[in-house]
Coordinates of C-alpha atoms and ligand atoms in Angstrom, one line a residue:
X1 CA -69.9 -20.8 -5.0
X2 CA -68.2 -20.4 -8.4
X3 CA -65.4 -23.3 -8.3
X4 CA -63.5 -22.5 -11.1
X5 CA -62.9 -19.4 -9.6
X6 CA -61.2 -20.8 -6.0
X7 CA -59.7 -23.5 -8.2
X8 CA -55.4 -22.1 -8.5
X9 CA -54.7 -21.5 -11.9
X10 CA -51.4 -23.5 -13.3
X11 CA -48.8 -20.8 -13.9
X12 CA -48.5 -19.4 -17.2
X13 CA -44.8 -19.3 -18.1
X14 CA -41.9 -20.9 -16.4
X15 CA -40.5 -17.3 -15.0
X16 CA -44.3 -17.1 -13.4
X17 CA -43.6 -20.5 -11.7
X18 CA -40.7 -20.0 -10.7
X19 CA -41.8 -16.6 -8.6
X20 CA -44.6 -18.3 -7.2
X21 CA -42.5 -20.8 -5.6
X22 CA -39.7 -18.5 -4.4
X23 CA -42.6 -16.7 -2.6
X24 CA -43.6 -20.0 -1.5
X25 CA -39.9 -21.0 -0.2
X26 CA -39.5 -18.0 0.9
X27 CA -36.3 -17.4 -1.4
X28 CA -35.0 -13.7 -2.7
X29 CA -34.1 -12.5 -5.8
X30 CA -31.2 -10.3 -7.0
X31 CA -30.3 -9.1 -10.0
X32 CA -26.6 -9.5 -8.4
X33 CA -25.4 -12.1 -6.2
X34 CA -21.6 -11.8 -4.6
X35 CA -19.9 -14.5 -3.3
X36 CA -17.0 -13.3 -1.0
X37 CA -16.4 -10.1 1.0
X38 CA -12.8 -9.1 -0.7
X39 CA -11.4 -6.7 -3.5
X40 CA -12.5 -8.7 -6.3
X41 CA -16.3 -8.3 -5.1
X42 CA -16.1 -4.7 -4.0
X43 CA -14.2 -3.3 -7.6
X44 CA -17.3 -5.4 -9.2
X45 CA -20.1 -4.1 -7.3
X46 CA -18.6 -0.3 -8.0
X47 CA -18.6 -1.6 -11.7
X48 CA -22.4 -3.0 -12.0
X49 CA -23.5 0.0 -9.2
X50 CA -21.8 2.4 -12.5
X51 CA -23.5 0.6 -15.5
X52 CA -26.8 -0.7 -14.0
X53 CA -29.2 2.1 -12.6
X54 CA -31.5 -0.6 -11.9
X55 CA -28.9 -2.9 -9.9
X56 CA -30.1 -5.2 -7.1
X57 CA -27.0 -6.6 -5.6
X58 CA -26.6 -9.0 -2.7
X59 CA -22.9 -9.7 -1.0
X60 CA -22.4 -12.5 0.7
X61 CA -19.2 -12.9 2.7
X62 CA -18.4 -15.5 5.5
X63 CA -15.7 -12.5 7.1
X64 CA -17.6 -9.9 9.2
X65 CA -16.1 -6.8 8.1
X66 CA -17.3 -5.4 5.2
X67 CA -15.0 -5.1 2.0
X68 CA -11.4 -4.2 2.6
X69 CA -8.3 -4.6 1.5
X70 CA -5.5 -6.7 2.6
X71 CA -2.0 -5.1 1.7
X72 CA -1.4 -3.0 4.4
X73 CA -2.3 -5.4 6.8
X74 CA 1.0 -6.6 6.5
X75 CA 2.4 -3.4 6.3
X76 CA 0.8 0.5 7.5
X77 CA -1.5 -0.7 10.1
X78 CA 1.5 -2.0 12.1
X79 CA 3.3 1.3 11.7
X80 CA 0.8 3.7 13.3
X81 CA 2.3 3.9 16.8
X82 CA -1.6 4.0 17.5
X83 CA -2.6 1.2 19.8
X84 CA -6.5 2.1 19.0
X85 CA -5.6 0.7 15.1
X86 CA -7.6 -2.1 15.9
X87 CA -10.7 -0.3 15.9
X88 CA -10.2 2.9 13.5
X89 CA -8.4 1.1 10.7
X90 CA -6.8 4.4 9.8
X91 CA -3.0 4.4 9.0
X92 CA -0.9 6.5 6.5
X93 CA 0.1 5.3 3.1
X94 CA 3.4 5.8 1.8
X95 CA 2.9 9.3 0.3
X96 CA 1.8 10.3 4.2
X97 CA -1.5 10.3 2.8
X98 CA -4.1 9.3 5.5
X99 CA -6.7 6.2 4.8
X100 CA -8.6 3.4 5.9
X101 CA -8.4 0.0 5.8
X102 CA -12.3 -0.3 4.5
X103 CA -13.1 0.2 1.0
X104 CA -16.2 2.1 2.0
X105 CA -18.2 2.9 5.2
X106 CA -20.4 0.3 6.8
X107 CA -23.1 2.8 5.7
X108 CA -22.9 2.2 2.1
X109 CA -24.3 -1.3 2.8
X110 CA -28.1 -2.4 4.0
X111 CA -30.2 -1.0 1.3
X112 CA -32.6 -1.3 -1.7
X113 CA -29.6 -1.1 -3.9
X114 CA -26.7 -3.0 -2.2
X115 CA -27.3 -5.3 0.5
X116 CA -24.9 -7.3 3.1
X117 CA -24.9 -10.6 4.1
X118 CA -22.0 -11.3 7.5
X119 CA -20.1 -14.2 8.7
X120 CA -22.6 -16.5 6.2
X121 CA -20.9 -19.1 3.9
X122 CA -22.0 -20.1 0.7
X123 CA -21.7 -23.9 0.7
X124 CA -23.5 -24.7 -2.9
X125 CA -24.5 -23.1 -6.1
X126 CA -27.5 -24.6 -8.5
X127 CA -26.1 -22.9 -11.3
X128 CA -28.8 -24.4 -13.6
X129 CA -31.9 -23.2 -11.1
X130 CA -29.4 -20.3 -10.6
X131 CA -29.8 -20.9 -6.9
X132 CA -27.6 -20.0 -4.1
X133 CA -27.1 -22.2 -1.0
X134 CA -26.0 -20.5 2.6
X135 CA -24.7 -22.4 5.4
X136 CA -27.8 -22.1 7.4
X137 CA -30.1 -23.6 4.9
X138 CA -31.3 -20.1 3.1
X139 CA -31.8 -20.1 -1.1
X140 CA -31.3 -16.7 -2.9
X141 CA -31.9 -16.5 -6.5
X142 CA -29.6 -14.6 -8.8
X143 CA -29.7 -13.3 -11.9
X144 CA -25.7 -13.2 -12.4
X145 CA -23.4 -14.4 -9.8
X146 CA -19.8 -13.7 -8.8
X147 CA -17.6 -16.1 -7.5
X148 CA -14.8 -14.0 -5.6
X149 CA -13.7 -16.2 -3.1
X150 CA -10.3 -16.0 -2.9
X151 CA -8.2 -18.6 -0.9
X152 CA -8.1 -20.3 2.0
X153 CA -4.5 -20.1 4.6
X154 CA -2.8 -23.7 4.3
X155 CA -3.2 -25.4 7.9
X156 CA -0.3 -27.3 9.1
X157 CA -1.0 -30.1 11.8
X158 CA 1.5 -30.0 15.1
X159 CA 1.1 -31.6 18.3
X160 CA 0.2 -28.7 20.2
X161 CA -3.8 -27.9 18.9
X162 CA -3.9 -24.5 20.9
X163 CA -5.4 -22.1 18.0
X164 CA -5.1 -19.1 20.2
X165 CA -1.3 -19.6 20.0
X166 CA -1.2 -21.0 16.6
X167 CA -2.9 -18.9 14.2
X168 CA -3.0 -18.6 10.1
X169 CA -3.0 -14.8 9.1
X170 CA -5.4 -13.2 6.2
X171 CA -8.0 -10.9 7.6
X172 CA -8.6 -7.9 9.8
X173 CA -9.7 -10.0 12.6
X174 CA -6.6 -11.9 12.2
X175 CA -4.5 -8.6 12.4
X176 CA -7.0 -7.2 15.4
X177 CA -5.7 -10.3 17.5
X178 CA -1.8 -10.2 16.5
X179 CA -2.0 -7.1 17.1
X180 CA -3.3 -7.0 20.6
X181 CA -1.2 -9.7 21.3
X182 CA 2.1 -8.0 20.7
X183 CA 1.1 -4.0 21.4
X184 CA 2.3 -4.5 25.0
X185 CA 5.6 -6.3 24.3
X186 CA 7.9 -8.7 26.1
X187 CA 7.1 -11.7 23.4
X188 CA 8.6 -14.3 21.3
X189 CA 6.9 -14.9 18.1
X190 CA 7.9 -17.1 15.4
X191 CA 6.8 -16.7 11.6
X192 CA 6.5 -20.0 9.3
X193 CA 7.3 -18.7 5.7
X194 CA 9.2 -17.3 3.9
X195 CA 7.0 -16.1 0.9
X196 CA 5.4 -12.5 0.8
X197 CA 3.0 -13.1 3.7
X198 CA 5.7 -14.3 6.2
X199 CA 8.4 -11.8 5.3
X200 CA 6.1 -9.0 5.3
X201 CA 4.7 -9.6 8.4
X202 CA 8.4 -10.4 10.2
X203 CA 9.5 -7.1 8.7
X204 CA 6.3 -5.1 10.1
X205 CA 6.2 -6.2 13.7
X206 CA 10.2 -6.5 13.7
X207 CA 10.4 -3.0 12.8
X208 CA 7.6 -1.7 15.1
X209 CA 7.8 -3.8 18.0
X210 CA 11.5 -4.0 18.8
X211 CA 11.5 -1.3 21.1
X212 CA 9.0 -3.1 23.1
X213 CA 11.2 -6.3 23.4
X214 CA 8.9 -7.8 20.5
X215 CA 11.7 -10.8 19.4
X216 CA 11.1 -12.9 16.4
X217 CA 12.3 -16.2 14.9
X218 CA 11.0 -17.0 10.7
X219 CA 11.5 -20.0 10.1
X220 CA 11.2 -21.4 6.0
X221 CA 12.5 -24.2 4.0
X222 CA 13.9 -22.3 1.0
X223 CA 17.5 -21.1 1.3
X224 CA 16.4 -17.4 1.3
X225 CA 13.3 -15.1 1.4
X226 CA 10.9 -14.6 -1.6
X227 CA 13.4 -17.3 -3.3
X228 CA 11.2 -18.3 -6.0
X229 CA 10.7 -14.5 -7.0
X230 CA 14.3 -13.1 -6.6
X231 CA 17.2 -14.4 -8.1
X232 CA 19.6 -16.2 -5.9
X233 CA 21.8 -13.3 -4.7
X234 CA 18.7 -10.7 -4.5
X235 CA 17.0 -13.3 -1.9
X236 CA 20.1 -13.8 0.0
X237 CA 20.9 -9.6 0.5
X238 CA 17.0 -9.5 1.3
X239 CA 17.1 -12.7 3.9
X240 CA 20.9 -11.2 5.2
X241 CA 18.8 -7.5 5.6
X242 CA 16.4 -8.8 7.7
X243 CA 18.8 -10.7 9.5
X244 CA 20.9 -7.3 10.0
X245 CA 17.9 -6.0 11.4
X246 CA 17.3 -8.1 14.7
X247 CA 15.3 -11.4 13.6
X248 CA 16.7 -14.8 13.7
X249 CA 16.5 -16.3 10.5
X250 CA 16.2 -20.1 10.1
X251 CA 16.4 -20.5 6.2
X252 CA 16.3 -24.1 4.9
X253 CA 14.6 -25.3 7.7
X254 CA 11.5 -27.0 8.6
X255 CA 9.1 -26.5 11.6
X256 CA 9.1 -30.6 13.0
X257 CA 7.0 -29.8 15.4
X258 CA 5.3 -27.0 17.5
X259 CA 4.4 -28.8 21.3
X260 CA 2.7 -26.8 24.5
X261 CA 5.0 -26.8 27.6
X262 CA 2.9 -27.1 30.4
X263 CA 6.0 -25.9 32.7
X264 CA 5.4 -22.7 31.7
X265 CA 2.7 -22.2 29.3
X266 CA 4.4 -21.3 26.4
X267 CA 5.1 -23.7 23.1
X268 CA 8.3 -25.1 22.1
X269 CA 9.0 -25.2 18.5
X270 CA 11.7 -27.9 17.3
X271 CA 13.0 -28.0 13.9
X272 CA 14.2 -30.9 11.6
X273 CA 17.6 -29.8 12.2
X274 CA 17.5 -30.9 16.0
X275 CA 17.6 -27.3 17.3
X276 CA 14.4 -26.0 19.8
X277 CA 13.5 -22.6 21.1
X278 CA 10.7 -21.7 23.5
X279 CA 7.9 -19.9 21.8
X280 CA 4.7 -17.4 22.9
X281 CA 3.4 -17.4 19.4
X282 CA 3.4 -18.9 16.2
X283 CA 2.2 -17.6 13.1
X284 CA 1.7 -20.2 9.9
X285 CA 2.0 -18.3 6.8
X286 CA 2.4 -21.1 4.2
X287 CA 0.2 -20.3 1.3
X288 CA -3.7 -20.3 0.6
X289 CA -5.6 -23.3 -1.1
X290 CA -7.8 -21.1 -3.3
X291 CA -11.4 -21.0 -2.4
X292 CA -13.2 -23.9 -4.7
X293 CA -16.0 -25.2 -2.4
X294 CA -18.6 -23.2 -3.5
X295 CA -20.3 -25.2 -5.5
X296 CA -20.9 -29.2 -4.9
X297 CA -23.9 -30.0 -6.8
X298 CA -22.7 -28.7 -10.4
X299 CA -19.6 -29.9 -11.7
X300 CA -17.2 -26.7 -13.0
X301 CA -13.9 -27.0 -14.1
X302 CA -11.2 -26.8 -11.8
X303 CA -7.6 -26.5 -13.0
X304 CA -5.7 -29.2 -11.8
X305 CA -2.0 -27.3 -12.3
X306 CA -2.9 -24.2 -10.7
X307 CA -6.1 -24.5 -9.1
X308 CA -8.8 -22.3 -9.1
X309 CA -12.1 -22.4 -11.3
X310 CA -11.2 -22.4 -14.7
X311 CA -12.9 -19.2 -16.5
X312 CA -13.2 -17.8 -20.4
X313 CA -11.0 -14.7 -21.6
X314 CA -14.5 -13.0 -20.4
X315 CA -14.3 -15.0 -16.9
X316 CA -17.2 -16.3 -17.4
X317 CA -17.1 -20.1 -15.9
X318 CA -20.8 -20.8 -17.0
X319 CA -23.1 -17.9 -18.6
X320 CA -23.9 -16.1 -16.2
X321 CA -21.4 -17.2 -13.7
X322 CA -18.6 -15.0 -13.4
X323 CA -15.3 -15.5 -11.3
X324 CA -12.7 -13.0 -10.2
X325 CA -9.7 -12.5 -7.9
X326 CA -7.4 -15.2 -6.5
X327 CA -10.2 -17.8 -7.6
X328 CA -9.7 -17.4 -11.1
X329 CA -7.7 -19.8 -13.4
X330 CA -7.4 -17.3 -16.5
X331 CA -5.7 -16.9 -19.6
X332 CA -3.2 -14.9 -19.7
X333 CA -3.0 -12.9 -23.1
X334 CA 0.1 -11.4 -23.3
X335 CA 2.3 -14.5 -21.6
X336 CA 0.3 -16.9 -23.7
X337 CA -0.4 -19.8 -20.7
X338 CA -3.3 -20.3 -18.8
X339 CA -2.5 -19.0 -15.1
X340 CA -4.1 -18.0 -11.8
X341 CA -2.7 -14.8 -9.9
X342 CA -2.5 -14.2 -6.0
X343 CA -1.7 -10.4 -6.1
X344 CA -4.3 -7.3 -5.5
X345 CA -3.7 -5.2 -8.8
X346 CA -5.0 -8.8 -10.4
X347 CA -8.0 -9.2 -7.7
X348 CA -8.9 -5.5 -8.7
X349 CA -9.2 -5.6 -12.4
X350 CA -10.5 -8.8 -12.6
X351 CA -13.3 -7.7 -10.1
X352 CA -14.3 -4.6 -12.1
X353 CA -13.6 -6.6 -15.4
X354 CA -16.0 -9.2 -14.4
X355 CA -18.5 -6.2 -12.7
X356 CA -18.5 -4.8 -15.9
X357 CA -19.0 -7.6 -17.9
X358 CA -21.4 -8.9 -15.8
X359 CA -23.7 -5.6 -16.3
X360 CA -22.9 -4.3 -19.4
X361 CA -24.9 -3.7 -22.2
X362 CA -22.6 -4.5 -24.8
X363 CA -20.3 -7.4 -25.6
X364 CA -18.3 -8.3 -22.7
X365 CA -14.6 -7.5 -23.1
X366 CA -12.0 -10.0 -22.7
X367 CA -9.7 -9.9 -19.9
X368 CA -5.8 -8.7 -21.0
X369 CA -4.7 -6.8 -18.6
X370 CA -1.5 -7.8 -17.1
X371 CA -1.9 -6.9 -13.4
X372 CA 1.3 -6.0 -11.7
X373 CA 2.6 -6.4 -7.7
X374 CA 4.4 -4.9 -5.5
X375 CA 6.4 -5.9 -1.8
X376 CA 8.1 -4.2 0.6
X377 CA 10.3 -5.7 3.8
X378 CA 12.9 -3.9 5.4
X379 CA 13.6 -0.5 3.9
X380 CA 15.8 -0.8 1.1
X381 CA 14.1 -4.0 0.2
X382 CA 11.2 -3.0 -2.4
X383 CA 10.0 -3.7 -5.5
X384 CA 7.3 -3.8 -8.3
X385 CA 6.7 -6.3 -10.3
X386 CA 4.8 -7.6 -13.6
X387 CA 4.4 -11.2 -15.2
X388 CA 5.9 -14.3 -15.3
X389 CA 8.5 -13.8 -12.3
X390 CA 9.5 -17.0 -11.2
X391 CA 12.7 -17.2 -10.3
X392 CA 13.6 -20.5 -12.0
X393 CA 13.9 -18.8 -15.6
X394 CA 16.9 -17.2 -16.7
X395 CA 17.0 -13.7 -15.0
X396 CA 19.1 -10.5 -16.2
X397 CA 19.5 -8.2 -13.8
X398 CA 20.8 -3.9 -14.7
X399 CA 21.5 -2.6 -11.3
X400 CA 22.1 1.4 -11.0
X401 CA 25.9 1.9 -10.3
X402 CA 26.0 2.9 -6.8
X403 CA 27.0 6.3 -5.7
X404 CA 30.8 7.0 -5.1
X405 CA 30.1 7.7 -1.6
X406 CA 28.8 4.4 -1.0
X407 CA 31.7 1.9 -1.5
X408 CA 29.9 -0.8 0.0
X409 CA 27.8 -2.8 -2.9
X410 CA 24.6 -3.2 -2.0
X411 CA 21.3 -3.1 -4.3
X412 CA 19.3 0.0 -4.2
X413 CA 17.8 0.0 -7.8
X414 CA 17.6 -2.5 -10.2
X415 CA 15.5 -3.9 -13.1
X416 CA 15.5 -7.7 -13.0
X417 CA 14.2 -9.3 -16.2
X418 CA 12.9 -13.1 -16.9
X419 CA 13.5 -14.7 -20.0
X420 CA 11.9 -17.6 -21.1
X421 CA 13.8 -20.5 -23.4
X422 CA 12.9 -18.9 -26.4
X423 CA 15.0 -15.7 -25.1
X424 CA 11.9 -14.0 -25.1
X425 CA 10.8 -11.5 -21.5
X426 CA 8.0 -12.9 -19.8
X427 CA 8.6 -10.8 -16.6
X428 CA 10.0 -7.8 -15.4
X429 CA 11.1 -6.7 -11.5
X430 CA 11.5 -3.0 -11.0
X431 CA 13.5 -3.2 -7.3
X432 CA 13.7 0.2 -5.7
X433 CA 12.6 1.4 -9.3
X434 CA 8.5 2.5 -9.0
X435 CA 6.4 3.7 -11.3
X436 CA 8.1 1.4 -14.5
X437 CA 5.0 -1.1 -14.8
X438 CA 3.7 0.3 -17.9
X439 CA 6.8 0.4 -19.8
X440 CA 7.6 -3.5 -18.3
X441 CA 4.1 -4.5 -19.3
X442 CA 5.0 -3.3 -23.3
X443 CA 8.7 -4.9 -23.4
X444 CA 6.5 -8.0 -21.8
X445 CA 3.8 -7.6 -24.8
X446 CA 6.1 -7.3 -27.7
X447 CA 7.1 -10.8 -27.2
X448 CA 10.6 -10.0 -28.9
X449 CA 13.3 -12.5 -29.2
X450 CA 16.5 -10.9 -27.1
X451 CA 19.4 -12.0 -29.1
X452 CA 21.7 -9.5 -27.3
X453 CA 21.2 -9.3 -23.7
X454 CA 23.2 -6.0 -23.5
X455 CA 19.9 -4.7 -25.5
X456 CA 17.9 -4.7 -22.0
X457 CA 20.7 -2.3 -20.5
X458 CA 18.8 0.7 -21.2
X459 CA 14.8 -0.7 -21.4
X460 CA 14.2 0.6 -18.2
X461 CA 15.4 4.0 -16.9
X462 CA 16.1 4.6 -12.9
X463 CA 13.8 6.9 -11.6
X464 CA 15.2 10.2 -9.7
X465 CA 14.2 9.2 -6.5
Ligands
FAD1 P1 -10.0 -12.2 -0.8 O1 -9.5 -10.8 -0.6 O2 -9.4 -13.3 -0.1 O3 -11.6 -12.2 -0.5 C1 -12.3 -13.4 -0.5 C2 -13.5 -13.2 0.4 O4 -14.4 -14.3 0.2 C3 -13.1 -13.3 1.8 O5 -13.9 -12.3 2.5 C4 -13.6 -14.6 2.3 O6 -13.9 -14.7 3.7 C5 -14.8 -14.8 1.4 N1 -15.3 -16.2 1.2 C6 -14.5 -17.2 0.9 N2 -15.3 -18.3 0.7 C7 -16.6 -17.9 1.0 C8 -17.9 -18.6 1.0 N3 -18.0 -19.9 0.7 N4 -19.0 -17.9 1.3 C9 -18.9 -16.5 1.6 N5 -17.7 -15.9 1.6 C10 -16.6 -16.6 1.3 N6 -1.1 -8.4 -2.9 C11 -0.3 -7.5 -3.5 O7 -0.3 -7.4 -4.7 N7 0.4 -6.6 -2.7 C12 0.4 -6.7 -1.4 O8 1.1 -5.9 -0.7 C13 -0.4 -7.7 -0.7 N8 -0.4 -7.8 0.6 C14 -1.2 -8.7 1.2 C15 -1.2 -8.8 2.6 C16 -2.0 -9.8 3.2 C17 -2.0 -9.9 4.7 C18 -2.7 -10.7 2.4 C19 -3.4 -11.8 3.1 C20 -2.7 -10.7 1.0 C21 -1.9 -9.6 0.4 N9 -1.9 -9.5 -1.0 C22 -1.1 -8.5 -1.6 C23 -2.7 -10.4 -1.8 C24 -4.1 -9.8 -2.1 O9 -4.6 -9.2 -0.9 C25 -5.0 -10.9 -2.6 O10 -4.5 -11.3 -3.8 C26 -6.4 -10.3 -2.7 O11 -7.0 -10.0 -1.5 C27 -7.3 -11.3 -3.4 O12 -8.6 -10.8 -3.5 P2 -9.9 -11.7 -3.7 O13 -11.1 -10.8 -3.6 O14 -9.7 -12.6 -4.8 O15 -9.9 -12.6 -2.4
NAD2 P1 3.7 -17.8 -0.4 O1 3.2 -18.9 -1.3 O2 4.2 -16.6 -0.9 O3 4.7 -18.5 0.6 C1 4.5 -19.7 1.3 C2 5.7 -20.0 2.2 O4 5.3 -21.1 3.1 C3 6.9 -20.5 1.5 O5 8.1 -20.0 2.2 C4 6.8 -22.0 1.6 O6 8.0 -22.7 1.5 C5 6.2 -22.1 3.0 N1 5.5 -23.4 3.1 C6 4.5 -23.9 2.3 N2 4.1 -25.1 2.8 C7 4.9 -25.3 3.9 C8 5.0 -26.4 4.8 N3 4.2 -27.5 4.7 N4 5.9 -26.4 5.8 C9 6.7 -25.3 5.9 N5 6.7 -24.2 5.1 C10 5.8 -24.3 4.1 O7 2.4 -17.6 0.5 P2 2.3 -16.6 1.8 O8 3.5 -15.9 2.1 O9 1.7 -17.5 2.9 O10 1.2 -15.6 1.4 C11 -0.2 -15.9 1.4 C12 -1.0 -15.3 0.3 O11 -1.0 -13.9 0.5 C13 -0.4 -15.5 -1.1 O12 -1.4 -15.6 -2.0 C14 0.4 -14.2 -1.3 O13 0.6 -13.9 -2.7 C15 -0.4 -13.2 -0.6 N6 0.4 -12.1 -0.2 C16 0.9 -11.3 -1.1 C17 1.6 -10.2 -0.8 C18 2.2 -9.3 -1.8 O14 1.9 -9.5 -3.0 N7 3.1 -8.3 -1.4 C19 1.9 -9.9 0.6 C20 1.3 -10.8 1.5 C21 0.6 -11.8 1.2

C-alpha cells in the first residue's frame, strides 16, 4: 500500500478549503443570496438576471408567496366584486387595465438560475465567512448578499390576546383573511391608525363592503388623517370625507384597551376618552419597526434616528453586502440628510439600484434618485407626492380655482409645496394633480431660495383631467 497516496492532501488555497468544507457541511453556494421576498428583492433579481448571464441567485423569504407587491392590497383587490380574489389575485388597475398581484408566476422560480426558499427566516449573517444562517439551522454561502427585509407591523399589547380577532395587516395572507372575514357582511370592524395603512384600508372595505352592512370605526391619536403629511386643513377635508362617507371617525383618540366579551363573543374596545363600542374585529395599523435582525454575530450600523441599516451612496453596508427597500438608511442626494423611505417607487429603485450594482461590471452608481409616492382614500382624496413632505415645515399650497358650477369649496387639485427654514423646497404634493413628479423632483433639485412665494403660483400646471 502506497501511504502517501491514501494520506488527504492539506488544501491548496483558501477558496479550495473553503469548498471542501461546504461539501463537508453540506452548505450551498450562490453567486446571489436574497434576503426577503418583497419589491426590493424582486426589482434586484430582474437587475443581476439582466447583467449576469452566469447568475446563481437564491431568495430567501420568511412569507410564502412568492414576490408581490403590496399597494393594491389596500386598494384594487378589495374592489373586484370577485369573492374568488383570494385565490386569483387578479384585479384592475386604475386605467381598467387587468393585473395580478404577483410580480411573476410561481413558475419563474425553482431552477438552475433562480431558486426559492418559503416561509424560512434568516436569523444571522457571517458577513466575514459570507455565511447565511436560516432558522432551521441551514448555512448558504454567498457571493453577494441583499438585505431587503423591509419592516415588521408595530404590535400593540391589549388585554384580550385573541390574534384571530386582532390582527396586524402587510401581506397577502393578511388580506386573504380580512378578506374572507368581511366578504359575507354583517360586521363591525375597527381600524387603529390613521397613517396611509389605516386610512387606506378604512376607505377600501368602507367603500366595498357597505352594501353588505360592513360598518367601521378608525380610531387614531392625531387630530386628522395622514396629519403629518397634509397640512392642517387638507387632513381635516380628508378625515371630514371619510366621515361623509359612512365610518365613524375617532380622531385624537387612543385605543385604552381592546377586552373579549365572553357574553357574546365579540371584543369591546374602550378608548382613553371613556367611550366603548362592541367590536367583531380589530385591525392594528400603527407603523412597521424596520426589519434589522438579520444579522446578530457582525455588528452593522444601524441608524439610531431613523432606523434601518445604515448603507453608502452605492448601498453597500459592507462590500459585498448590499441593502434595499424600507431597510435602507440612505443618503438622500438631492435633500442633503441622511433618511430611510417606506414608500414602493423607493423599494423599487433601490432594489434594481442595488441588483445592478451588485452585478455590474463597471463602477457601481450611486443612488440619487428621488422616489416619489402616491395615496388614494375616498375618491376625491388623491395625491402624488415627492421628498421631504412632512407636514411640520412651512407648506404653500396653489389650489385650482374651482369651477363656477361648483360653489361649494372643496379641493380637487392642488400643488402643496414644503419649505424648509432656509425658504428653500424640499417637497412637493401634487393632490388630484398626477403625472407632475418629474417636474416636482427638478424644483426639489435646484435647491433655490424662494424669496417670493407668489413665484411657486405657476411651478406646477393642473393637468386636463
Ligand atoms: P417588503 O415588501 O416588506 O418585503 C420584505 C420581505 O422580507 C417580506 O417578504 C418579509 O416577509 C421578508 N423578510 C423579513 N425578514 C426576513 C428574514 N429575516 N428572513 C427572510 N425573509 C424576511 N407604498 C406606496 O408608495 N404606495 C402605496 O400605495 C403603498 N401601499 C401599501 C399598501 C400596504 C398594505 C402596505 C403594507 C404597504 C404599502 N406601501 C405603499 C409601502 C410599500 O409597499 C413598501 O414600502 C414596500 O413593500 C417595501 O418593500 P421592501 O421590499 O423593502 O419590503
Ligand atoms: P404610518 O406610520 O403611516 O401610521 C401609523 C399610525 O399609527 C398613525 O396614525 C400613528 O399615530 C398610529 N400609531 C402609532 N403607534 C400607535 C400607538 N401606540 N397607539 C395608537 N396609534 C398608534 O404607518 P401605517 O399606516 O401603519 O402603514 C404601515 C406601513 O405601510 C408604512 O411604512 C407605510 O408607509 C406603508 N404604507 C404606505 C402606503 C402608501 O404609501 N400609500 C399605503 C399603505 C401602507
Amino acid at each position: 500500500i502506497d501511504v502517501k497516496e491514501k494520506k488527504p492532501q492539506p488544501p491548496k488555497t483558501k477558496e479550495e478549503y473553503q469548498r471542501k468544507m461546504d461539501e463537508e457541511y453540506d452548505i450551498e453556494q450562490f453567486k446571489y443570496v436574497i434576503i426577503g421576498g418583497g419589491t426590493a428583492a424582486y426589482h434586484a433579481i430582474d437587475k443581476i438576471l439582466e447583467n449576469d448571464k452566469e447568475a446563481t441567485i437564491l431568495l430567501i423569504s420568511k412569507e410564502y408567496d412568492v414576490p408581490y407587491q403590496r399597494p393594491p392590497l389596500t386598494k384594487s383587490l378589495w374592489a373586484t366584486k370577485d369573492d374568488n380574489v383570494v385565490n386569483t389575485l387578479d384585479f384592475s388597475d386604475w386605467s381598467g387595465k387587468k393585473q395580478n398581484l404577483l410580480y411573476e408566476p410561481e413558475s419563474i422560480y425553482g431552477n438552475d438560475v433562480l431558486q426559492f426558499i418559503r416561509t424560512k427566516k434568516v436569523v444571522d449573517l457571517h458577513i466575514d465567512e459570507k455565511l447565511v444562517l436560516l432558522n432551521d439551522g441551514k448555512l448558504i454561502r454567498y457571493d453577494k448578499c441583499l438585505i431587503a427585509t423591509g419592516g415588521e407591523p408595530r404590535q400593540l399589547k391589549f388585554t384580550s390576546t385573541n390574534d384571530k380577532k386582532i390582527s396586524t395587516y402587510r401581506t397577502v395572507d393578511d388580506f386573504r383573511k380580512l378578506y374572507e372575514f368581511v366578504k359575507d357582511g354583517d360586521k363591525h370592524v375597527t381600524v387603529l391608525g390613521g397613517g396611509f395603512l389605516g386610512s387606506e384600508l378604512t376607505c377600501s372595505i368602507n367603500a366595498n363592503f357597505q352594501d353588505k352592512n360592513i360598518k367601521i370605526d378608525q380610531v387614531f391619536p392625531e387630530p386628522g388623517v395622514l396629519s403629518t403629511l397634509f397640512p392642517e386643513y387638507l387632513s381635516k377635508y380628508a378625515t371630514d370625507e371619510i366621515v361623509k362617507s359612512g365610518v365613524k371617525v375617532h380622531s385624537g383618540t387612543l385605543i385604552k384597551d381592546v377586552v373579549d366579551n365572553s357574553e357574546n363573543g365579540r371584543l369591546t374596545v374602550t378608548l382613553n376618552n371613556g367611550e366603548s363600542f362592541e367590536t367583531d374585529h380589530v385591525v392594528v395599523a400603527a407603523g412597521i419597526i424596520p426589519n434589522t435582525n438579520v444579522v446578530k454575530s457582525t455588528s452593522l450600523e444601524i441608524d439610531t434616528v431613523n432606523g434601518g441599516y445604515v448603507v453608502n451612496p452605492e448601498l453597500q453596508a459592507r462590500t459585498d453586502l448590499y441593502v434595499a427597500g424600507d431597510v435602507a438608511s440612505y443618503y438622500d442626494f438631492s435633500l442633503g440628510v441622511r433618511r430611510r423611505v417606506e414608500h414602493h417607487d423607493h423599494a423599487r429603485a433601490t432594489g434594481e439600484m442595488a441588483g445592478s450594482n451588485m452585478s455590474t461590471k463597471n463602477t457601481p452608481a450611486p443612488y440619487t434618485y428621488q422616489p416619489f409616492f402616491w395615496s388614494d382614500l375616498t375618491p376625491g382624496v388623491g395625491f402624488e407626492a415627492v421628498g421631504n413632505t412632512n407636514s411640520k415645515l412651512k407648506t404653500f399650497s396653489v389650489w385650482e380655482k374651482p369651477s363656477s358650477d361648483d360653489s361649494k369649496q372643496s379641493y380637487t387639485k392642488g400643488n402643496i409645496y414644503y419649505l424648509n427654514d432656509n425658504n428653500v423646497v424640499v417637497g412637493v404634493l401634487c393632490y388630484g394633480n398626477y403625472g407632475k413628479m418629474d417636474t416636482a423632483r427638478d424644483i426639489i433639485l435646484k435647491r433655490k431660495v424662494v424669496q417670493d412665494l407668489n413665484q411657486l403660483q405657476h411651478a406646477i400646471d393642473f393637468d386636463e383631467h
